[in-house]
Structures are given as C-alpha cells and as structure tokens.
PDB file of C-alpha atoms in Angstrom:
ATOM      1  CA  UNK A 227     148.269  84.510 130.763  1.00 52.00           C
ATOM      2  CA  UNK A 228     146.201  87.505 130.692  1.00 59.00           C
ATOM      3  CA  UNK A 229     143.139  87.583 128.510  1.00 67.00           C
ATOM      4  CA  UNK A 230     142.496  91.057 129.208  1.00 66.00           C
ATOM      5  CA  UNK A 231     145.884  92.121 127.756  1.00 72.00           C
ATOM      6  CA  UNK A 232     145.723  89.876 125.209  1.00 73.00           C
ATOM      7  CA  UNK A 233     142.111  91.509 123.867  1.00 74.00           C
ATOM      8  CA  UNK A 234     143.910  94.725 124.116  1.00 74.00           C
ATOM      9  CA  UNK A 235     146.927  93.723 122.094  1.00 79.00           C
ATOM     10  CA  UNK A 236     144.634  92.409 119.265  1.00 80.00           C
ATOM     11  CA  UNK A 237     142.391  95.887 119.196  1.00 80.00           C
ATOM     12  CA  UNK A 238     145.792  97.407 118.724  1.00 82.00           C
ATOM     13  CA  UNK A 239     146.978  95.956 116.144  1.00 83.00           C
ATOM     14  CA  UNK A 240     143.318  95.597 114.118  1.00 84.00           C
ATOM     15  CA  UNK A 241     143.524  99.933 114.843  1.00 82.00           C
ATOM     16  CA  UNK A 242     147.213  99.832 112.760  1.00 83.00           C
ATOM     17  CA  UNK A 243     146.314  97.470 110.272  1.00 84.00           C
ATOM     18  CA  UNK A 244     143.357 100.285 109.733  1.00 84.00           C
ATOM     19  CA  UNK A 245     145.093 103.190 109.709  1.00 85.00           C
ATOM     20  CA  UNK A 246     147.862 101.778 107.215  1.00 85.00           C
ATOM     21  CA  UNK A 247     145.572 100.627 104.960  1.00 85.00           C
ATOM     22  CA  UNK A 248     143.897 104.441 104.780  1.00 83.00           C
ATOM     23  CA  UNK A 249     147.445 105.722 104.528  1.00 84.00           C
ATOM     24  CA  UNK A 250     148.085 103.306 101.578  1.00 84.00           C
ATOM     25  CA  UNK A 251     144.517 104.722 100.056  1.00 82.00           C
ATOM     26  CA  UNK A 252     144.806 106.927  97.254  1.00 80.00           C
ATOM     27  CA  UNK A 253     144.303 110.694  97.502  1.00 78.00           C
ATOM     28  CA  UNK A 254     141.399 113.105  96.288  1.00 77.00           C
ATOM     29  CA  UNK A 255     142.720 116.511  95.406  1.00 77.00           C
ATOM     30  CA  UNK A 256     140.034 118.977  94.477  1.00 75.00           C
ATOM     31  CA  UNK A 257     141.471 121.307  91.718  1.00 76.00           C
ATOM     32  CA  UNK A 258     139.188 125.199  91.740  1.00 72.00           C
ATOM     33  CA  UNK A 259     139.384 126.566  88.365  1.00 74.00           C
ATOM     34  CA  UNK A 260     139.293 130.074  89.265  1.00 73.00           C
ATOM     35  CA  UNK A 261     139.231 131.664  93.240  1.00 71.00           C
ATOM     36  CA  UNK A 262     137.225 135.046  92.220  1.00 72.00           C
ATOM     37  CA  UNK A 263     133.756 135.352  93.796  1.00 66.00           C
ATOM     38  CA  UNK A 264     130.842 133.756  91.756  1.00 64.00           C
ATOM     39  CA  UNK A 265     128.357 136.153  90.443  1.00 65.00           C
ATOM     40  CA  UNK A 266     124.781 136.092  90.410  1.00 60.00           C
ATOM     41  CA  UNK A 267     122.214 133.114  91.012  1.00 55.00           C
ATOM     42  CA  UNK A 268     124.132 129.592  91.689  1.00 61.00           C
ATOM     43  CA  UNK A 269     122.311 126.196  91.632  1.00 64.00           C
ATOM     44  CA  UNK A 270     118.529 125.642  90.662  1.00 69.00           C
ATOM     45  CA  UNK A 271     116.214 128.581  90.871  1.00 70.00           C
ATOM     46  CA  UNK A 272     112.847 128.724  93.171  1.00 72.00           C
ATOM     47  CA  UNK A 273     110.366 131.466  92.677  1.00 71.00           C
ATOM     48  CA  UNK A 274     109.014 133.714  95.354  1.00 76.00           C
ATOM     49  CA  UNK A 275     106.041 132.906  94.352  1.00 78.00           C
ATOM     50  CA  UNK A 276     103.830 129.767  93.828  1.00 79.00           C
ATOM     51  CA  UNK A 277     103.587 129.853  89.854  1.00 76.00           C
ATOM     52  CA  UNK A 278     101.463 126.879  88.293  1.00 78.00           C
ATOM     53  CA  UNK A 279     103.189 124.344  85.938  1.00 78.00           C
ATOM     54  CA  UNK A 280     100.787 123.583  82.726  1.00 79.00           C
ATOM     55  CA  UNK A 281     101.151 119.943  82.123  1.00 81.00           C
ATOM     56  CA  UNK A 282      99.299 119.001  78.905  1.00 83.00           C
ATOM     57  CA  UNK A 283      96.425 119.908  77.319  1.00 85.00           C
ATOM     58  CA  UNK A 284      93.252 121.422  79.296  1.00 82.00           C
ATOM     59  CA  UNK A 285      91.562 118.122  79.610  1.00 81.00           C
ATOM     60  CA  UNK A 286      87.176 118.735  78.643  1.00 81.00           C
ATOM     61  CA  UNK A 287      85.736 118.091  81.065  1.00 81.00           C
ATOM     62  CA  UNK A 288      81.648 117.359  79.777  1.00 83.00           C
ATOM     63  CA  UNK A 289      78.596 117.044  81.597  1.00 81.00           C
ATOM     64  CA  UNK A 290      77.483 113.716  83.877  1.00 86.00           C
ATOM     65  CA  UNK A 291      75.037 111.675  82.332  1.00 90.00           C
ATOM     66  CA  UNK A 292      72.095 111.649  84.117  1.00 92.00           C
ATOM     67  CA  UNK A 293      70.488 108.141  85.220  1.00 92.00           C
ATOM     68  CA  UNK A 294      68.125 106.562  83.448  1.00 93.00           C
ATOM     69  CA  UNK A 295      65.505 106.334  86.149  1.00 93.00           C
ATOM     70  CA  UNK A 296      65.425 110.441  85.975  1.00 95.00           C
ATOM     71  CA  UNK A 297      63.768 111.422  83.209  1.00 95.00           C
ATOM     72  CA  UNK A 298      61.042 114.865  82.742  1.00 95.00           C
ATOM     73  CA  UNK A 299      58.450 114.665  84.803  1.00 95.00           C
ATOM     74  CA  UNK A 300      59.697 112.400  87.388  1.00 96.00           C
ATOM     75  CA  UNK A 301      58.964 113.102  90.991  1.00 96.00           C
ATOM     76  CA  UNK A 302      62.337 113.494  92.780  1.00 96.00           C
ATOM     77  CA  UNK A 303      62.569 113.396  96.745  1.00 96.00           C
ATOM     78  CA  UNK A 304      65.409 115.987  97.992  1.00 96.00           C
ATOM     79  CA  UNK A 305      68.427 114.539 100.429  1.00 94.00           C
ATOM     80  CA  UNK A 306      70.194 117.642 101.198  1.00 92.00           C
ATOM     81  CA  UNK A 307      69.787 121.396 101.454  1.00 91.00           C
ATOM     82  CA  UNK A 308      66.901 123.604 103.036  1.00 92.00           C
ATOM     83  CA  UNK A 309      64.206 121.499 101.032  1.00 94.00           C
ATOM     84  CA  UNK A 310      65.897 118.486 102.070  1.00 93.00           C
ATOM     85  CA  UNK A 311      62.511 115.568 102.682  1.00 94.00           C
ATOM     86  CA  UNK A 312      60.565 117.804 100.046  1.00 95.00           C
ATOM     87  CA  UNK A 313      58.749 116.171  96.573  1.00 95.00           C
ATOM     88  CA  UNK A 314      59.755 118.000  93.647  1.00 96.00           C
ATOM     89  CA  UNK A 315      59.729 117.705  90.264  1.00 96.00           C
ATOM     90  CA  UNK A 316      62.695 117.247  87.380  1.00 96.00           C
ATOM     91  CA  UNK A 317      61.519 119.539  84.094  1.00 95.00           C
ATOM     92  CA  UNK A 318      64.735 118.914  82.532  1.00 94.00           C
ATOM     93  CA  UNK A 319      68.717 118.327  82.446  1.00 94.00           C
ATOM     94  CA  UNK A 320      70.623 121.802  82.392  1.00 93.00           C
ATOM     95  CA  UNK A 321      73.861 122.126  80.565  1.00 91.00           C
ATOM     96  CA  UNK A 322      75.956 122.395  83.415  1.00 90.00           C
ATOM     97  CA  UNK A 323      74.541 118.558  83.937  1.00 91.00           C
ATOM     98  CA  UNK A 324      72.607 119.896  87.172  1.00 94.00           C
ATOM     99  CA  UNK A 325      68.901 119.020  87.128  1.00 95.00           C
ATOM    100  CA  UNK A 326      65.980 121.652  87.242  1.00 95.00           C
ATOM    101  CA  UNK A 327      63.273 120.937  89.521  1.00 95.00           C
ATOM    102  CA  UNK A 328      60.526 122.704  91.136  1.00 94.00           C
ATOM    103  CA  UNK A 329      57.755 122.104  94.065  1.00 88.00           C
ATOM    104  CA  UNK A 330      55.785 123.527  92.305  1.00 91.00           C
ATOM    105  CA  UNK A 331      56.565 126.562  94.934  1.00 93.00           C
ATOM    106  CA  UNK A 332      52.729 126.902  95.561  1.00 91.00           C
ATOM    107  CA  UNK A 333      52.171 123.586  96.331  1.00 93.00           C
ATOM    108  CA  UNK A 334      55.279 122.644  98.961  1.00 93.00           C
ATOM    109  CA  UNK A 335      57.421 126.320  98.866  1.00 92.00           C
ATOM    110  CA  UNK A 336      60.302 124.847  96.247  1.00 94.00           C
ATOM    111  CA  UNK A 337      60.999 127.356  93.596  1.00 94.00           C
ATOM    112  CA  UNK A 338      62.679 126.981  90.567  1.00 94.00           C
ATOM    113  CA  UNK A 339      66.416 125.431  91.621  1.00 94.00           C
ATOM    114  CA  UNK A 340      69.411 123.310  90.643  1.00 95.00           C
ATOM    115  CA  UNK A 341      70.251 120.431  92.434  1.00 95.00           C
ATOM    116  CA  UNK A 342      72.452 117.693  92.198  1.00 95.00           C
ATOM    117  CA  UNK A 343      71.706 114.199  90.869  1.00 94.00           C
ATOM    118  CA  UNK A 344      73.749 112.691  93.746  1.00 94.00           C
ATOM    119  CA  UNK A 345      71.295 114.263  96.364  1.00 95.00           C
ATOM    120  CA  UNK A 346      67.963 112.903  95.102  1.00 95.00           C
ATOM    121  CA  UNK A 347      66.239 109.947  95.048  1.00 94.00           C
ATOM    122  CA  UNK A 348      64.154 109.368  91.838  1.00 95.00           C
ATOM    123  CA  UNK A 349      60.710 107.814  92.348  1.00 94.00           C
ATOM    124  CA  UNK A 350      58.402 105.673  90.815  1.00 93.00           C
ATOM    125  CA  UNK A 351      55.955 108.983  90.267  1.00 94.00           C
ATOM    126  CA  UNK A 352      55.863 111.150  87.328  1.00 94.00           C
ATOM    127  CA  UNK A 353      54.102 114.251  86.669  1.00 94.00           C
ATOM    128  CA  UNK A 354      53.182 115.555  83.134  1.00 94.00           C
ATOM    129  CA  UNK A 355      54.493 118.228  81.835  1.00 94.00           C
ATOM    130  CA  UNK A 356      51.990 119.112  79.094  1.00 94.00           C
ATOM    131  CA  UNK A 357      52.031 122.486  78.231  1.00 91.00           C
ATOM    132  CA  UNK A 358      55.127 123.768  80.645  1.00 92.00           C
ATOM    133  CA  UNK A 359      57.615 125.409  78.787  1.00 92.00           C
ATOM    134  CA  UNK A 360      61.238 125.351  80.529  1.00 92.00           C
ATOM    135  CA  UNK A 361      63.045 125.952  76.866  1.00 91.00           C
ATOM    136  CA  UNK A 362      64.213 129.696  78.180  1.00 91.00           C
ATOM    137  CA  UNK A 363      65.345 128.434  81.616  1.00 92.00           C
ATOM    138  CA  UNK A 364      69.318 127.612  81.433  1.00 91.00           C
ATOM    139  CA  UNK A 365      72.104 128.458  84.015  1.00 90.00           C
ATOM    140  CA  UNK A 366      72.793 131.727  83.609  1.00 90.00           C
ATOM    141  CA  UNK A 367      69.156 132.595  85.138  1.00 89.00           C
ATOM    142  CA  UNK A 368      70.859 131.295  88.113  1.00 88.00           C
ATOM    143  CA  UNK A 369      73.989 133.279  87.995  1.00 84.00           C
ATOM    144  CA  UNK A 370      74.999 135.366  90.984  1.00 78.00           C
ATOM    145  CA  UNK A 371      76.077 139.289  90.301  1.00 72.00           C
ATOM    146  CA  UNK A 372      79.545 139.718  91.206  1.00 68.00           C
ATOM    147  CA  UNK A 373      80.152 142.071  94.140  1.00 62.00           C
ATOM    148  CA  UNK A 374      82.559 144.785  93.532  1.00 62.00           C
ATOM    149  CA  UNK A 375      85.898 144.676  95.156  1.00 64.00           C
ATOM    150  CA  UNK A 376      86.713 146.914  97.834  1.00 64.00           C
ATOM    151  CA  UNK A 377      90.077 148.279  99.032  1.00 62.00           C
ATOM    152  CA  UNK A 378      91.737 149.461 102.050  1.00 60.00           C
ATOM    153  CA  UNK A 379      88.879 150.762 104.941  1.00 64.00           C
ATOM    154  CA  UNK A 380      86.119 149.791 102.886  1.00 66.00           C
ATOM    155  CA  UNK A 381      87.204 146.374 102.928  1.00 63.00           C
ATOM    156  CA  UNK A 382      87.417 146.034 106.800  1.00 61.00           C
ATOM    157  CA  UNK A 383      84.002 147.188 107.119  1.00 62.00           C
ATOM    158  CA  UNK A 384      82.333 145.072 104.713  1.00 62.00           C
ATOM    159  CA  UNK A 385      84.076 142.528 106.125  1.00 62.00           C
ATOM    160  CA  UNK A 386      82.054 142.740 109.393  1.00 61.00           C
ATOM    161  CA  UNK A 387      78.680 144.107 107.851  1.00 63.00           C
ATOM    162  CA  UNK A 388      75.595 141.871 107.811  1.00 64.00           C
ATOM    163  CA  UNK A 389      75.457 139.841 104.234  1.00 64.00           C
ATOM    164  CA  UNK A 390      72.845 141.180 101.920  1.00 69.00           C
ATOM    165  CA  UNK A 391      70.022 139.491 101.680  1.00 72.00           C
ATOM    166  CA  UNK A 392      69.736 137.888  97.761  1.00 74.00           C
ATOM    167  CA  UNK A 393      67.399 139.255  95.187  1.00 77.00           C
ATOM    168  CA  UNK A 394      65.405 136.811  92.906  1.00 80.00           C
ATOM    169  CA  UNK A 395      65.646 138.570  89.294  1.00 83.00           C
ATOM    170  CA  UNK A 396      61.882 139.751  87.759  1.00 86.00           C
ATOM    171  CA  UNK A 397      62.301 137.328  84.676  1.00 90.00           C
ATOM    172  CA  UNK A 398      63.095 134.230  87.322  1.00 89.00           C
ATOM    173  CA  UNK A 399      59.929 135.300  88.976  1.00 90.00           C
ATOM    174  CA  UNK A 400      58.223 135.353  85.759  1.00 92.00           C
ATOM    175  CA  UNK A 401      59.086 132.179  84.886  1.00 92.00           C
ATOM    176  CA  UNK A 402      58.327 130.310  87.981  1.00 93.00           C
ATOM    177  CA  UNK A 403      54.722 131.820  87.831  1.00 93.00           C
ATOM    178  CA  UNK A 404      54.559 130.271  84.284  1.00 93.00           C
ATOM    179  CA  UNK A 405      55.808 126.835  85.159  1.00 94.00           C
ATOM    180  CA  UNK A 406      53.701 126.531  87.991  1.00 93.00           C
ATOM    181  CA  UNK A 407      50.540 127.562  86.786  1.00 93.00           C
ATOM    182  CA  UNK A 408      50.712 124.628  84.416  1.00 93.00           C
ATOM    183  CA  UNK A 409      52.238 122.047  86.558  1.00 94.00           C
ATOM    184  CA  UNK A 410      50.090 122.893  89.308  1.00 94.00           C
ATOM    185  CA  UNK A 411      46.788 122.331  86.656  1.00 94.00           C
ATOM    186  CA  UNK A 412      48.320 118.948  85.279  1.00 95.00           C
ATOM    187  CA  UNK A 413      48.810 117.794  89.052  1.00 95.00           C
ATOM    188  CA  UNK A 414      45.522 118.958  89.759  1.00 93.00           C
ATOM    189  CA  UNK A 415      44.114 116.386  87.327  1.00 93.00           C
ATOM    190  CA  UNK A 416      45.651 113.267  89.243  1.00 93.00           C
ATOM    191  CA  UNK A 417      43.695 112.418  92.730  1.00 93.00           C
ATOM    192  CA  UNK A 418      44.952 112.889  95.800  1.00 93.00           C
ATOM    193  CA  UNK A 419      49.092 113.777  93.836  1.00 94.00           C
ATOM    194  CA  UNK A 420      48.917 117.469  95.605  1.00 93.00           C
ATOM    195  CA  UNK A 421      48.806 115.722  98.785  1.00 95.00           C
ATOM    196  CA  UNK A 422      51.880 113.332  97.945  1.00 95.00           C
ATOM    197  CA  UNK A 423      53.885 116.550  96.318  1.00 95.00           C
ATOM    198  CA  UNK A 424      53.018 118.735  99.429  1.00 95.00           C
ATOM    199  CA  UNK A 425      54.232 115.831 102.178  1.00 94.00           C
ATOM    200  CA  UNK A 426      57.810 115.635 103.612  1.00 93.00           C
ATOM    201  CA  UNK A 427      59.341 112.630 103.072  1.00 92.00           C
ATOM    202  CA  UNK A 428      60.722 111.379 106.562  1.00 89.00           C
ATOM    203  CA  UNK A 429      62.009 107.998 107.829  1.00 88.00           C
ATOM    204  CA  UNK A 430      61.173 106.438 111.618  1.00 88.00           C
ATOM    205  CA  UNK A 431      63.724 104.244 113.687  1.00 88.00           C
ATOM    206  CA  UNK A 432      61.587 101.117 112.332  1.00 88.00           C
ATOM    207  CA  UNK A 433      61.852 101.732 108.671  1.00 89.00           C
ATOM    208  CA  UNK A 434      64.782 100.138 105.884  1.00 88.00           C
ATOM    209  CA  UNK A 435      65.491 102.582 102.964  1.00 83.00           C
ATOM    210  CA  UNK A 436      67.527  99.672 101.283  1.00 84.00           C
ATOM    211  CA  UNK A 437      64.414  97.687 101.316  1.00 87.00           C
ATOM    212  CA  UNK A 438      61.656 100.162 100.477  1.00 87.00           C
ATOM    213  CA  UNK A 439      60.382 100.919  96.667  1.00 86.00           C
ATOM    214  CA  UNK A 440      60.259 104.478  95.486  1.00 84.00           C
TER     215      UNK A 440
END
C-alpha cells in the first residue's frame, strides 16, 4: 500500500469530478446589438471642474446670543489678540453678534474693536455708560476697503511688496474721541477704577483660574 499514491489518485479524481461538473454548467452567451463604434460620452459624466451641489434651502444662520453675565457696561478682561490681559469695556452687542468694547484707548491703549464673546472673561465690574452714545457705531465702521485686483506683472510684484500699513477712517476716529471722553469722566467718578482698567490682567504659577471670582 502506498499512501502517497493513494492521495494522488483521490486529487485526481476530486480535479474530474470538477471539471465535469463546469462542463455540465450552463453557458453565458453575450449577444451585441450593433458592432459600429459608440459615439460621444459613455457612462456617468464628471466635470472638469469642481462645481458645488445646492442641497436645500440656504439655512439662516442668526446671531449668538450673548451670555447673560455680559451686559453694557460690564468690564470684560481680553484672552486673545494684541490686547490680550487688557480691561475693557462692552458698550453694546453688534449685529454681526460680535461685542464692542473699548479701553477706553486713553486709559490702557484699546480703541474701539470687535471681539469675540468666546475670548473674554466677563467680570464682576461694571462701568456706566451715562451719556456715551454708541447708537451710530455698527459693523460696517469696521469694514476693510477691498484692494483692487491685479493681473499679470503687477501681481508678482505686489506679491512680494511690504503690506500697507491700515488706515483708521476720520469718522472712527471721531467716534472713539466721543466715547471716551465720556467713559473716561464716568470712570473718573469711581476711586481708584482707572487704576483697575489701566492694569494687565496676568496669572503666576501659584494661582487657580477655576477657583478665582471675577
């Protein structure tokens, strides 16, 4: 008896069991309706170009609601930006849902700006705002001119050029000289609060922000 003839006998006839069995399987025959050439774009189309799909309705998207510990008045301390550690103070909620806030700039050097309600932390310290009138100030006194578009050469070298230094507007400049001279005069009238405004807020290794009182 050999085993190793016998294994090869059985993988023999397993490999013509197979191949009659596919024999026995029935046939596909692919039938072409037509052989002439097919003419112009065949199966799904893709653009050359990356063209946005409108799903839906534009959705509206509103302004954030601003938290109720920020209200007028309230002294805010700054978390980010060039003013980051600086006092300020909120005069009001903009449409765009930013807030407007000033040093006042002749107190700690923070004009009239926009900032973010995410990068402040309100305080227990308000200021008031008798007599300061903000009612003209919206965002478009913080709009940027658009630069004109250059082609070609032009391009290239404006490319590399130093970036122009901005311009503040005359009426912004107006209206920060209004709002401060009245928000300096009603700080003015509280001891020692144009010494808070005009310190930097700054933290040491020792202290616990999640444990301190604004």
């Amino acid at each position: 008896f050999d085993p190793i003839s016998s294994v090869f006998e059985l993988k023999m006839a397993r490999g013509h069991k197979v191949l009659k069995l596919r024999a026995q399987a029935k046939k596909v025959t692919l039938k072409y309706e037509t052989t002439a050439p097919t003419v112009g774009a065949v199966g799904k189309y893709y653009p050359a170009d990356d063209i946005v799909q409108k799903k839906g309705p534009t959705p509206v998207r509103n302004a954030p609601k601003v938290r109720a510990s920020i209200v007028p008045g309230t002294v805010l301390i700054l978390l980010a930006g060039r003013f980051r550690g600086k006092r300020v103070v909120c005069l009001k909620k903009l449409d765009s849902g930013l807030l407007l806030v000033s040093g006042p700039y002749s107190i700690n050097g923070v004009p009239l700006r926009r900032v973010n309600q995410k990068y402040v932390i309100a305080t227990s310290t308000s200021v008031s705002l008798d007599g300061v009138d903000v009612s003209k100030i919206s965002d478009a006194m913080f709009k940027r001119e658009a630069a004109a578009e250059k082609d070609g050469e032009e391009a290239l070298f404006a490319a590399g050029a130093a970036a122009k230094p901005t311009v503040t507007s005359p009426e912004r400049k107006a209206a920060q000289t209004a709002v401060d001279a009245k928000l300096k005069a009603n700080i003015d009238k509280v001891q020692l609060l144009g010494a808070y405004m005009a310190a930097k807020f700054t933290l040491s290794k020792s202290d616990k922000p999640h444990m301190m009182k604004f």
